[in-house]
Tab-separated table of C-alpha atoms (C1' of nucleotides) in Angstrom:
chain	number	residue	atom	x	y	z
A	208	MET	CA	20.438	26.696	0.679
A	209	ASP	CA	19.301	23.071	0.898
A	210	ARG	CA	20.897	20.721	-1.563
A	211	MET	CA	18.358	19.609	-4.132
A	212	LYS	CA	16.980	16.237	-3.142
A	213	PRO	CA	16.239	13.845	-5.966
A	214	ASN	CA	12.599	12.902	-5.579
A	215	ILE	CA	12.205	10.188	-3.007
A	216	SER	CA	9.890	7.406	-4.046
A	217	MET	CA	6.740	6.558	-2.116
A	218	ALA	CA	8.047	3.018	-1.770
A	219	VAL	CA	10.779	4.396	0.475
A	220	ILE	CA	8.454	6.735	2.381
A	221	ARG	CA	6.025	3.945	3.184
A	222	ARG	CA	8.786	1.930	4.804
A	223	LEU	CA	9.869	4.732	7.136
A	224	PRO	CA	7.036	4.268	9.677
A	225	LYS	CA	7.993	0.620	10.015
A	226	TYR	CA	11.608	1.556	10.642
A	227	TYR	CA	10.402	4.037	13.213
A	228	ARG	CA	8.207	1.491	14.973
A	229	TYR	CA	10.955	-1.106	15.226
A	230	LEU	CA	13.513	1.442	16.376
A	231	ASN	CA	11.173	2.348	19.217
A	232	GLU	CA	10.895	-1.299	20.134
A	233	LEU	CA	14.671	-1.641	20.141
A	234	MET	CA	14.909	1.378	22.421
A	235	GLU	CA	12.383	-0.131	24.798
A	236	LYS	CA	14.588	-3.205	24.953
A	237	GLY	CA	17.554	-1.001	25.823
A	238	ILE	CA	19.407	-1.688	22.578
A	239	THR	CA	21.505	1.316	21.637
A	240	ARG	CA	23.113	0.278	18.360
A	241	ILE	CA	22.039	-1.782	15.375
A	242	SER	CA	23.612	-2.827	12.091
A	243	SER	CA	21.659	-2.791	8.845
A	244	LYS	CA	22.209	-6.548	8.705
A	245	GLU	CA	20.582	-7.221	12.063
A	246	PHE	CA	17.889	-4.610	11.520
A	247	GLY	CA	17.070	-6.221	8.203
A	248	ARG	CA	16.819	-9.615	9.840
A	249	ILE	CA	14.282	-8.241	12.315
A	250	LEU	CA	12.216	-6.389	9.728
A	251	GLY	CA	12.416	-8.976	6.974
A	252	PHE	CA	14.204	-6.612	4.602
A	253	THR	CA	17.648	-6.856	3.047
A	254	ALA	CA	20.448	-4.890	4.664
A	255	SER	CA	21.001	-3.231	1.298
A	256	GLN	CA	17.485	-1.908	1.183
A	257	ILE	CA	17.744	-0.385	4.623
A	258	ARG	CA	21.039	1.318	3.869
A	259	GLN	CA	19.734	2.514	0.504
A	260	ASP	CA	16.547	3.885	2.077
A	261	LEU	CA	18.286	5.707	4.888
A	262	ASN	CA	20.824	7.185	2.525
A	263	CYS	CA	18.074	9.021	0.696
A	264	PHE	CA	18.055	11.320	3.706
A	265	GLY	CA	21.640	11.300	4.871
A	266	GLY	CA	24.428	9.181	6.253
A	267	PHE	CA	23.179	8.341	9.711
A	268	GLY	CA	25.395	5.337	10.297
A	269	GLN	CA	29.021	4.701	10.978
A	270	GLN	CA	31.266	2.098	9.394
A	271	GLY	CA	32.177	-0.737	11.703
A	272	TYR	CA	29.547	0.380	14.200
A	273	GLY	CA	26.136	0.568	12.561
A	274	TYR	CA	23.392	2.981	13.545
A	275	ASN	CA	22.692	4.566	16.894
A	276	VAL	CA	19.134	3.518	17.654
A	277	ARG	CA	17.928	6.652	19.379
A	278	GLU	CA	19.626	8.968	16.933
A	279	LEU	CA	18.209	7.139	13.916
A	280	ARG	CA	14.751	7.073	15.448
A	281	ASP	CA	14.880	10.816	16.030
A	282	GLU	CA	16.094	11.435	12.491
A	283	ILE	CA	13.214	9.426	11.050
A	284	ALA	CA	10.705	11.177	13.307
A	285	ASN	CA	12.042	14.437	11.949
A	286	ILE	CA	11.901	13.283	8.323
A	287	LEU	CA	8.310	12.149	8.803
A	288	GLY	CA	7.473	15.382	10.563
A	289	ILE	CA	5.647	13.561	13.340
A	290	ASN	CA	7.251	15.751	15.993
A	291	LYS	CA	5.397	18.776	14.635
A	292	THR	CA	1.914	19.322	16.008
A	293	LYS	CA	-0.896	19.309	13.460
A	294	ASN	CA	-4.525	20.078	14.262
A	295	ALA	CA	-7.122	17.737	12.820
A	296	ILE	CA	-10.880	17.513	12.659
A	297	ILE	CA	-13.061	14.507	11.956
A	298	VAL	CA	-16.023	14.851	9.627
A	299	GLY	CA	-18.548	12.061	10.026
A	300	ALA	CA	-19.086	11.022	13.647
A	301	GLY	CA	-20.673	7.621	13.117
A	302	ASN	CA	-19.127	4.379	14.279
A	303	LEU	CA	-15.938	4.763	12.328
A	304	GLY	CA	-15.534	8.454	13.124
A	305	GLN	CA	-15.975	7.749	16.814
A	306	ALA	CA	-13.519	4.882	16.686
A	307	ILE	CA	-10.966	7.105	14.988
A	308	ALA	CA	-11.625	9.814	17.587
A	309	ASN	CA	-10.725	7.300	20.259
A	310	TYR	CA	-7.697	6.172	18.314
A	311	SER	CA	-4.612	6.422	20.445
A	312	GLY	CA	-2.214	6.642	17.510
A	313	PHE	CA	-2.825	10.340	16.904
A	314	ARG	CA	-0.322	11.715	19.342
A	315	GLY	CA	2.388	9.376	18.070
A	316	SER	CA	2.063	10.975	14.639
A	317	GLY	CA	1.842	14.571	15.816
A	318	PHE	CA	-1.869	14.985	15.186
A	319	VAL	CA	-4.209	16.501	17.747
A	320	LEU	CA	-7.955	16.092	17.334
A	321	LYS	CA	-9.666	19.440	17.724
A	322	ALA	CA	-13.278	18.828	16.760
A	323	MET	CA	-15.783	16.480	15.162
A	324	PHE	CA	-18.630	17.330	12.808
A	325	ASP	CA	-21.719	15.554	11.578
A	326	ILE	CA	-25.005	16.322	9.884
A	327	ASN	CA	-26.992	13.979	12.132
A	328	PRO	CA	-28.743	16.035	14.874
A	329	ARG	CA	-28.774	12.970	17.123
A	330	LEU	CA	-24.986	13.001	17.215
A	331	VAL	CA	-24.466	16.765	17.472
A	332	GLY	CA	-23.772	17.683	21.098
A	333	ILE	CA	-22.382	14.323	22.171
A	334	SER	CA	-18.781	14.304	23.390
A	335	ILE	CA	-16.125	11.734	22.543
A	336	ARG	CA	-13.016	12.018	24.700
A	337	ASP	CA	-13.867	15.639	25.537
A	338	ILE	CA	-14.346	16.456	21.866
A	339	LYS	CA	-17.839	17.729	21.207
A	340	ILE	CA	-19.537	16.727	17.982
A	341	MET	CA	-20.640	19.894	16.206
A	342	ASP	CA	-23.015	20.607	13.349
A	343	ILE	CA	-21.231	20.517	10.029
A	344	ASP	CA	-22.602	23.971	9.201
A	345	ASP	CA	-20.386	25.359	11.956
A	346	MET	CA	-17.317	23.799	10.397
A	347	GLY	CA	-16.279	26.715	8.245
A	348	GLU	CA	-16.155	29.121	11.151
A	349	PHE	CA	-14.343	26.620	13.352
A	350	ILE	CA	-11.647	26.099	10.740
A	351	LYS	CA	-11.210	29.856	10.308
A	352	ASN	CA	-10.720	30.383	14.040
A	353	SER	CA	-8.781	27.295	15.106
A	354	GLY	CA	-5.857	26.706	12.784
A	355	VAL	CA	-6.914	23.339	11.456
A	356	ASN	CA	-4.311	21.578	9.299
A	357	ALA	CA	-6.030	18.356	8.305
A	358	GLY	CA	-9.471	16.868	7.803
A	359	ILE	CA	-10.400	13.253	8.437
A	360	ILE	CA	-13.328	12.063	6.346
A	361	CYS	CA	-15.357	9.270	7.951
A	362	THR	CA	-18.612	9.775	6.072
A	363	PRO	CA	-20.297	7.309	3.735
A	364	LYS	CA	-19.244	7.399	0.102
A	365	GLU	CA	-22.123	9.668	-0.857
A	366	GLY	CA	-21.147	12.609	1.327
A	367	ALA	CA	-17.397	12.382	0.981
A	368	GLN	CA	-16.805	14.528	-2.086
A	369	SER	CA	-18.935	17.386	-0.815
A	370	VAL	CA	-17.128	17.251	2.532
A	371	ALA	CA	-13.811	17.334	0.680
A	372	ASP	CA	-15.030	20.357	-1.276
A	373	ARG	CA	-16.006	22.160	1.920
A	374	LEU	CA	-12.699	21.328	3.607
A	375	THR	CA	-10.565	22.463	0.696
A	376	GLY	CA	-12.822	25.491	0.260
A	377	GLU	CA	-11.892	26.502	3.798
A	378	GLY	CA	-8.212	26.137	3.001
A	379	ILE	CA	-7.533	22.652	4.395
A	380	LYS	CA	-4.694	21.111	2.403
A	381	ALA	CA	-4.490	17.582	3.827
A	382	ILE	CA	-7.129	14.869	4.036
A	383	TRP	CA	-7.111	11.421	5.643
A	384	ASN	CA	-9.900	9.702	3.759
A	385	PHE	CA	-11.773	6.623	5.005
A	386	ALA	CA	-14.666	6.936	2.562
A	387	PRO	CA	-14.600	4.305	-0.187
A	388	THR	CA	-14.152	6.750	-3.031
A	389	ASP	CA	-11.410	8.729	-4.731
A	390	LEU	CA	-11.699	12.384	-3.865
A	391	GLU	CA	-11.177	15.096	-6.442
A	392	VAL	CA	-9.205	17.905	-4.886
A	393	PRO	CA	-7.013	20.800	-6.058
A	394	GLU	CA	-3.525	19.617	-6.894
A	395	ASP	CA	-1.903	21.194	-3.857
A	396	VAL	CA	-4.131	19.162	-1.504
A	397	ILE	CA	-2.747	15.915	-0.127
A	398	VAL	CA	-5.055	12.927	0.234
A	399	GLU	CA	-4.072	9.755	2.055
A	400	ASN	CA	-6.652	7.030	1.560
A	401	VAL	CA	-7.545	4.169	3.880
A	402	HIS	CA	-9.724	2.000	1.685
A	403	LEU	CA	-10.835	-0.788	3.997
A	404	SER	CA	-12.879	-2.598	1.393
A	405	GLU	CA	-9.909	-2.771	-0.934
A	406	SER	CA	-7.796	-4.247	1.821
A	407	LEU	CA	-10.511	-6.789	2.543
A	408	MET	CA	-10.790	-7.733	-1.112
A	409	VAL	CA	-7.060	-8.339	-1.263
A	410	LEU	CA	-7.431	-10.652	1.738
A	411	ALA	CA	-10.251	-12.427	-0.102
A	412	TYR	CA	-8.025	-12.802	-3.161
A	413	MET	CA	-5.206	-14.325	-1.180
A	414	MET	CA	-7.535	-16.760	0.584
A	415	ASN	CA	-9.056	-17.694	-2.729
A	416	GLU	CA	-5.667	-18.051	-4.367
A	417	ARG	CA	-4.439	-20.389	-1.662
A	418	ASP	CA	-7.547	-22.524	-2.046
A	419	ARG	CA	-6.954	-22.701	-5.801
A	420	MET	CA	-3.359	-23.798	-5.218
A	421	GLU	CA	-4.407	-26.523	-2.835
A	422	ASN	CA	-7.109	-27.835	-5.143
A	423	THR	CA	-4.766	-27.943	-8.124
A	424	GLN	CA	-2.020	-29.933	-6.470
B	157	MET	CA	-5.616	-29.121	-15.833
B	158	ASP	CA	-5.154	-25.376	-15.288
B	159	ARG	CA	-2.371	-23.732	-17.256
B	160	MET	CA	0.377	-22.661	-14.903
B	161	LYS	CA	-0.044	-18.977	-14.115
B	162	PRO	CA	3.152	-16.977	-13.764
B	163	ASN	CA	3.026	-15.399	-10.321
B	164	ILE	CA	0.924	-12.281	-10.373
B	165	SER	CA	2.455	-9.357	-8.537
B	166	MET	CA	0.781	-7.736	-5.549
B	167	ALA	CA	0.939	-4.428	-7.414
B	168	VAL	CA	-1.561	-5.847	-9.888
B	169	ILE	CA	-3.741	-7.453	-7.200
B	170	ARG	CA	-4.017	-4.216	-5.251
B	171	ARG	CA	-5.370	-2.426	-8.312
B	172	LEU	CA	-8.148	-4.953	-8.909
B	173	PRO	CA	-10.482	-3.640	-6.183
B	174	LYS	CA	-10.274	-0.191	-7.719
B	175	TYR	CA	-11.163	-1.590	-11.134
B	176	TYR	CA	-14.047	-3.391	-9.513
B	177	ARG	CA	-15.305	-0.275	-7.763
B	178	TYR	CA	-15.231	1.851	-10.896
B	179	LEU	CA	-16.863	-0.867	-12.997
B	180	ASN	CA	-19.731	-0.920	-10.518
B	181	GLU	CA	-20.050	2.837	-10.852
B	182	LEU	CA	-20.113	2.550	-14.625
B	183	MET	CA	-22.847	-0.058	-14.371
B	184	GLU	CA	-24.886	2.199	-12.120
B	185	LYS	CA	-24.634	4.858	-14.810
B	186	GLY	CA	-25.916	2.377	-17.355
B	187	ILE	CA	-22.663	2.229	-19.304
B	188	THR	CA	-22.269	-1.198	-20.894
B	189	ARG	CA	-18.913	-0.972	-22.660
B	190	ILE	CA	-15.618	0.720	-21.937
B	191	SER	CA	-12.265	0.950	-23.693
B	192	SER	CA	-9.010	0.720	-21.783
B	193	LYS	CA	-8.294	4.262	-22.956
B	194	GLU	CA	-11.459	5.730	-21.453
B	195	PHE	CA	-11.240	3.540	-18.344
B	196	GLY	CA	-7.696	4.710	-17.845
B	197	ARG	CA	-8.758	8.318	-18.119
B	198	ILE	CA	-11.348	7.787	-15.383
B	199	LEU	CA	-9.015	5.908	-13.045
B	200	GLY	CA	-5.911	7.942	-13.689
B	201	PHE	CA	-4.008	4.951	-15.054
B	202	THR	CA	-2.523	4.394	-18.492
B	203	ALA	CA	-4.522	2.295	-20.917
B	204	SER	CA	-1.476	0.039	-21.216
B	205	GLN	CA	-1.455	-0.682	-17.525
B	206	ILE	CA	-5.103	-1.650	-17.508
B	207	ARG	CA	-4.730	-3.977	-20.490
B	208	GLN	CA	-1.560	-5.455	-19.016
B	209	ASP	CA	-3.219	-6.021	-15.646
B	210	LEU	CA	-6.339	-7.628	-17.068
B	211	ASN	CA	-4.292	-9.850	-19.343
B	212	CYS	CA	-2.708	-11.485	-16.328
B	213	PHE	CA	-6.036	-13.259	-15.919
B	214	GLY	CA	-7.271	-13.634	-19.471
B	215	GLY	CA	-8.382	-11.780	-22.564
B	216	PHE	CA	-11.631	-10.228	-21.436
B	217	GLY	CA	-11.801	-7.560	-24.095
B	218	GLN	CA	-12.498	-7.445	-27.774
B	219	GLN	CA	-10.593	-5.548	-30.467
B	220	GLY	CA	-12.473	-2.588	-31.841
B	221	TYR	CA	-15.022	-2.801	-29.031
B	222	GLY	CA	-13.328	-2.685	-25.637
B	223	TYR	CA	-14.596	-4.423	-22.513
B	224	ASN	CA	-18.124	-5.313	-21.545
B	225	VAL	CA	-18.611	-3.596	-18.217
B	226	ARG	CA	-20.769	-6.182	-16.503
B	227	GLU	CA	-18.749	-9.095	-17.806
B	228	LEU	CA	-15.461	-7.563	-16.713
B	229	ARG	CA	-16.858	-6.698	-13.304
B	230	ASP	CA	-18.030	-10.266	-12.820
B	231	GLU	CA	-14.670	-11.631	-13.943
B	232	ILE	CA	-12.857	-9.443	-11.421
B	233	ALA	CA	-15.274	-10.379	-8.653
B	234	ASN	CA	-14.494	-13.985	-9.456
B	235	ILE	CA	-10.728	-13.426	-9.518
B	236	LEU	CA	-10.911	-11.661	-6.152
B	237	GLY	CA	-13.150	-14.405	-4.782
B	238	ILE	CA	-15.529	-11.870	-3.275
B	239	ASN	CA	-18.538	-13.829	-4.481
B	240	LYS	CA	-17.618	-16.699	-2.167
B	241	THR	CA	-18.939	-16.464	1.379
B	242	LYS	CA	-16.327	-16.403	4.123
B	243	ASN	CA	-17.119	-16.440	7.835
B	244	ALA	CA	-15.233	-13.992	10.015
B	245	ILE	CA	-14.920	-13.192	13.698
B	246	ILE	CA	-13.673	-10.033	15.344
B	247	VAL	CA	-11.333	-10.262	18.306
B	248	GLY	CA	-11.195	-7.088	20.342
B	249	ALA	CA	-14.567	-5.405	20.728
B	250	GLY	CA	-13.460	-1.912	21.725
B	251	ASN	CA	-14.155	1.181	19.669
B	252	LEU	CA	-12.387	-0.015	16.561
B	253	GLY	CA	-13.773	-3.554	16.798
B	254	GLN	CA	-17.289	-2.199	17.132
B	255	ALA	CA	-16.789	0.188	14.235
B	256	ILE	CA	-15.547	-2.667	12.072
B	257	ALA	CA	-18.517	-4.775	13.186
B	258	ASN	CA	-20.787	-2.033	11.905
B	259	TYR	CA	-18.789	-1.746	8.719
B	260	SER	CA	-21.041	-2.130	5.725
B	261	GLY	CA	-18.273	-3.199	3.377
B	262	PHE	CA	-18.247	-6.810	4.600
B	263	ARG	CA	-20.959	-8.139	2.363
B	264	GLY	CA	-19.429	-6.514	-0.697
B	265	SER	CA	-16.274	-8.560	-0.148
B	266	GLY	CA	-17.993	-11.850	0.662
B	267	PHE	CA	-17.310	-11.757	4.386
B	268	VAL	CA	-19.997	-12.449	6.979
B	269	LEU	CA	-19.390	-11.501	10.585
B	270	LYS	CA	-20.262	-14.430	12.847
B	271	ALA	CA	-19.080	-13.425	16.313
B	272	MET	CA	-17.047	-10.993	18.368
B	273	PHE	CA	-14.772	-11.736	21.298
B	274	ASP	CA	-13.172	-9.706	24.051
B	275	ILE	CA	-11.509	-10.203	27.427
B	276	ASN	CA	-13.277	-7.231	29.002
B	277	PRO	CA	-16.249	-8.503	31.097
B	278	ARG	CA	-17.977	-5.162	30.626
B	279	LEU	CA	-18.204	-5.781	26.907
B	280	VAL	CA	-19.072	-9.480	27.008
B	281	GLY	CA	-22.807	-9.883	26.502
B	282	ILE	CA	-23.376	-6.661	24.583
B	283	SER	CA	-24.696	-7.035	21.035
B	284	ILE	CA	-23.537	-5.107	17.993
B	285	ARG	CA	-25.817	-5.519	14.991
B	286	ASP	CA	-27.193	-8.763	16.415
B	287	ILE	CA	-23.706	-10.088	17.005
B	288	LYS	CA	-23.135	-10.872	20.649
B	289	ILE	CA	-19.741	-10.148	22.157
B	290	MET	CA	-18.461	-13.350	23.746
B	291	ASP	CA	-15.681	-14.120	26.183
B	292	ILE	CA	-12.444	-14.860	24.381
B	293	ASP	CA	-12.139	-18.144	26.281
B	294	ASP	CA	-15.148	-19.408	24.335
B	295	MET	CA	-13.462	-18.627	21.045
B	296	GLY	CA	-11.840	-22.007	20.485
B	297	GLU	CA	-15.087	-23.886	20.767
B	298	PHE	CA	-16.933	-21.389	18.593
B	299	ILE	CA	-14.351	-21.742	15.831
B	300	LYS	CA	-14.548	-25.547	16.003
B	301	ASN	CA	-18.325	-25.524	15.633
B	302	SER	CA	-18.956	-22.659	13.230
B	303	GLY	CA	-16.688	-22.937	10.207
B	304	VAL	CA	-14.797	-19.696	10.719
B	305	ASN	CA	-12.479	-18.747	7.844
B	306	ALA	CA	-10.925	-15.494	8.993
B	307	GLY	CA	-10.068	-13.582	12.149
B	308	ILE	CA	-10.092	-9.816	12.475
B	309	ILE	CA	-7.744	-8.527	15.157
B	310	CYS	CA	-8.799	-5.215	16.710
B	311	THR	CA	-6.920	-5.498	19.985
B	312	PRO	CA	-4.176	-3.202	21.228
B	313	LYS	CA	-0.635	-4.046	20.174
B	314	GLU	CA	0.052	-5.965	23.379
B	315	GLY	CA	-2.608	-8.621	22.919
B	316	ALA	CA	-2.348	-9.048	19.173
B	317	GLN	CA	0.308	-11.739	18.921
B	318	SER	CA	-1.338	-13.972	21.504
B	319	VAL	CA	-4.682	-13.591	19.722
B	320	ALA	CA	-2.976	-14.509	16.459
B	321	ASP	CA	-1.489	-17.573	18.146
B	322	ARG	CA	-4.889	-18.656	19.424
B	323	LEU	CA	-6.532	-18.086	16.039
B	324	THR	CA	-3.924	-20.014	14.108
B	325	GLY	CA	-3.908	-22.662	16.810
B	326	GLU	CA	-7.570	-23.235	16.097
B	327	GLY	CA	-6.870	-23.595	12.399
B	328	ILE	CA	-7.709	-20.081	11.165
B	329	LYS	CA	-5.605	-19.361	8.098
B	330	ALA	CA	-6.447	-15.724	7.326
B	331	ILE	CA	-6.128	-12.630	9.489
B	332	TRP	CA	-7.161	-9.018	8.923
B	333	ASN	CA	-4.935	-7.199	11.374
B	334	PHE	CA	-5.607	-3.713	12.711
B	335	ALA	CA	-3.146	-3.943	15.600
B	336	PRO	CA	-0.011	-1.840	15.071
B	337	THR	CA	2.377	-4.758	15.009
B	338	ASP	CA	3.644	-7.398	12.593
B	339	LEU	CA	2.234	-10.769	13.514
B	340	GLU	CA	4.310	-13.912	13.420
B	341	VAL	CA	2.263	-16.713	11.955
B	342	PRO	CA	2.877	-20.079	10.266
B	343	GLU	CA	3.762	-19.618	6.623
B	344	ASP	CA	0.446	-20.896	5.301
B	345	VAL	CA	-1.456	-18.194	7.195
B	346	ILE	CA	-2.342	-15.023	5.304
B	347	VAL	CA	-2.145	-11.683	7.109
B	348	GLU	CA	-3.464	-8.456	5.619
B	349	ASN	CA	-2.454	-5.476	7.713
B	350	VAL	CA	-4.244	-2.175	8.133
B	351	HIS	CA	-1.648	-0.071	9.902
B	352	LEU	CA	-3.449	3.197	10.567
B	353	SER	CA	-0.525	4.863	12.266
B	354	GLU	CA	1.709	4.183	9.270
B	355	SER	CA	-0.850	5.719	6.977
B	356	LEU	CA	-1.066	8.749	9.253
B	357	MET	CA	2.699	9.125	9.345
B	358	VAL	CA	2.827	9.089	5.569
B	359	LEU	CA	0.263	11.887	5.575
B	360	ALA	CA	2.429	13.765	8.072
B	361	TYR	CA	5.445	13.282	5.800
B	362	MET	CA	3.633	14.634	2.775
B	363	MET	CA	2.364	17.671	4.708
B	364	ASN	CA	5.836	18.289	6.036
B	365	GLU	CA	7.409	17.831	2.621
B	366	ARG	CA	5.064	20.343	1.043
B	367	ASP	CA	5.887	22.870	3.762
B	368	ARG	CA	9.597	22.330	3.132
B	369	MET	CA	9.093	22.911	-0.592
B	370	GLU	CA	7.183	26.119	0.020
B	371	ASN	CA	9.754	27.466	2.473
B	372	THR	CA	12.647	26.710	0.122
B	373	GLN	CA	11.253	28.474	-2.913
C	88	DT	C1'	-19.486	-5.048	-49.462
C	89	DA	C1'	-15.503	-2.198	-48.965
C	90	DT	C1'	-13.077	0.923	-46.128
C	91	DA	C1'	-11.819	3.958	-42.353
C	92	DT	C1'	-11.641	3.895	-37.418
C	93	DA	C1'	-11.137	1.876	-32.989
C	94	DT	C1'	-9.202	-1.219	-29.844
C	95	DT	C1'	-7.221	-5.335	-27.998
C	96	DG	C1'	-3.348	-8.672	-26.653
C	97	DG	C1'	1.066	-9.278	-26.680
C	98	DT	C1'	5.993	-7.913	-27.169
C	99	DA	C1'	9.613	-4.617	-26.706
C	100	DA	C1'	11.532	-0.569	-24.512
C	101	DT	C1'	11.801	2.188	-20.676
C	102	DT	C1'	11.767	3.371	-16.019
C	103	DA	C1'	11.753	2.243	-11.156
C	104	DT	C1'	13.099	-0.575	-7.435
C	105	DT	C1'	15.766	-3.880	-5.202
C	106	DT	C1'	19.859	-6.431	-4.469
C	107	DA	C1'	24.847	-7.248	-4.849
C	108	DA	C1'	29.481	-5.827	-4.513
C	109	DC	C1'	33.243	-3.431	-2.629
C	110	DA	C1'	36.483	0.363	-1.130
C	111	DA	C1'	36.906	3.049	2.925
C	112	DA	C1'	36.424	3.601	7.669
C	113	DT	C1'	35.768	1.891	12.403
C	114	DT	C1'	35.871	-1.184	16.078
C	115	DG	C1'	37.757	-4.503	19.122
C	116	DA	C1'	41.046	-8.000	20.270
C	117	DT	C1'	45.822	-9.309	20.957
D	297	DA	C1'	50.238	-0.590	17.810
D	298	DT	C1'	48.789	-3.995	14.677
D	299	DC	C1'	45.541	-6.694	12.427
D	300	DA	C1'	41.277	-9.255	11.687
D	301	DA	C1'	36.429	-8.560	11.731
D	302	DT	C1'	32.547	-5.335	10.983
D	303	DT	C1'	29.879	-2.296	8.672
D	304	DT	C1'	28.786	1.768	6.155
D	305	DG	C1'	27.850	4.646	1.793
D	306	DT	C1'	27.936	4.292	-2.857
D	307	DT	C1'	28.102	2.466	-7.363
D	308	DA	C1'	26.889	-1.252	-10.402
D	309	DA	C1'	23.973	-5.122	-11.656
D	310	DA	C1'	19.771	-7.468	-11.581
D	311	DT	C1'	14.988	-7.647	-11.176
D	312	DA	C1'	10.346	-5.762	-11.336
D	313	DA	C1'	6.935	-2.657	-12.957
D	314	DT	C1'	5.213	0.494	-16.208
D	315	DT	C1'	4.659	2.414	-20.657
D	316	DA	C1'	4.997	2.434	-25.696
D	317	DC	C1'	4.244	0.188	-29.791
D	318	DC	C1'	2.048	-2.434	-33.392
D	319	DA	C1'	0.003	-6.405	-35.933
D	320	DA	C1'	-4.362	-8.490	-35.815
D	321	DT	C1'	-9.145	-8.054	-35.563
D	322	DA	C1'	-13.373	-6.069	-34.665
D	323	DT	C1'	-16.809	-2.302	-35.380
D	324	DA	C1'	-19.157	1.266	-37.814
D	325	DT	C1'	-20.215	3.702	-41.936
D	326	DA	C1'	-21.149	4.642	-46.585
DNA sequence: TATATATTGGTAATTATTTAACAAATTGAT
DNA sequence: ATCAATTTGTTAAATAATTACCAATATATA
């Protein structure tokens, strides 16, 4: 009975977490209302863009008033689905995996870390924040019994695809991938990549570009 | 004496590291030439997009032949500036900072980690991969003496802006920021953000969206 | 050498995204 | 209660990004 939404572009979706973050900051400051103009000034966006983005999901504002900060924040939380609990496991418990396990941003996005897995016997048995690192061969059974919704891949490039295969084979339909490779997964599986090296190369490009500019002038 | 380049969009720049990665893989397989058509098939891009992107920087291909894999890879490395050495320091030596310090992708992007800093006396003195964690109050002097080109911020949100201020105050003009906040810096300072929580929220959205689709049908 | 096939670089067309404009509604001041 | 000042949602215009197209040129083959 839902009205058919025209597909919402990823450009819009990727701005929502920023809106959410700034709305929380406004709340902390005790600000209860905000106009798209002022919000845009704070975020560095145009007022038009903010109104256009929000209107993809509904008319949350009021003419002459603006937007209620708390209400808009709650709406965006709901759109993002971060108020729904999702169980996650980390595969690859090396430095990065352990850092992610300690990452405090999970709860703010609705994710709860349930277990960690690794192939390295030296790591198996260690606990990180009360989460025991288990042998990856026990992963299938754990997933079956524990209602896992998402897998976080923190392995080196070489192991990533086979981990993805095992995860999707067990019915996991969402992957947060830190391995520097593009995973091949069934089309109903969602993959969100965090490619650190690509980010670093973009930083290198911009540094290089600025140097070029300076040397040309 | 350089011809004036029309500004190249970030959309193009952010695809270059992926081109670079796949070209390296092709080289490892011993493949010496590639057409935009075949390259596009591998990457999941259109051939047009690849040719258009590459032509922003010059005509690296040859009609009837395609692109020489090694040559194109080297050109892209040069465009990205990843073959130039850049000295970096990490500020914030907690879990994430230590994981980044252990990150093997540095050398592939031309970055060399020179030092780590923290305010926590328990961490100061520890070494990670031969890099000693130093007190943040010694940072200014270190930067003056060691030719540091980039700062990597791995602190919590609260400390990030003041770290950015100190870094830019010491003349650092490039920041790789992992703190979940938008840094305010002078306009000649480059900031590349890695906002993990935003990435995670986008994953949450996509999971949520798929559930909505399934429940509607 | 001649000819069919492949493939680029560049331009044009299309599609997507962002920004501008404005009627309609609301607030707040007098 | 009236009126000026705000501000939204929405439509239109402008800008940006992607894709299609094709002449020019190279390769490969007979």
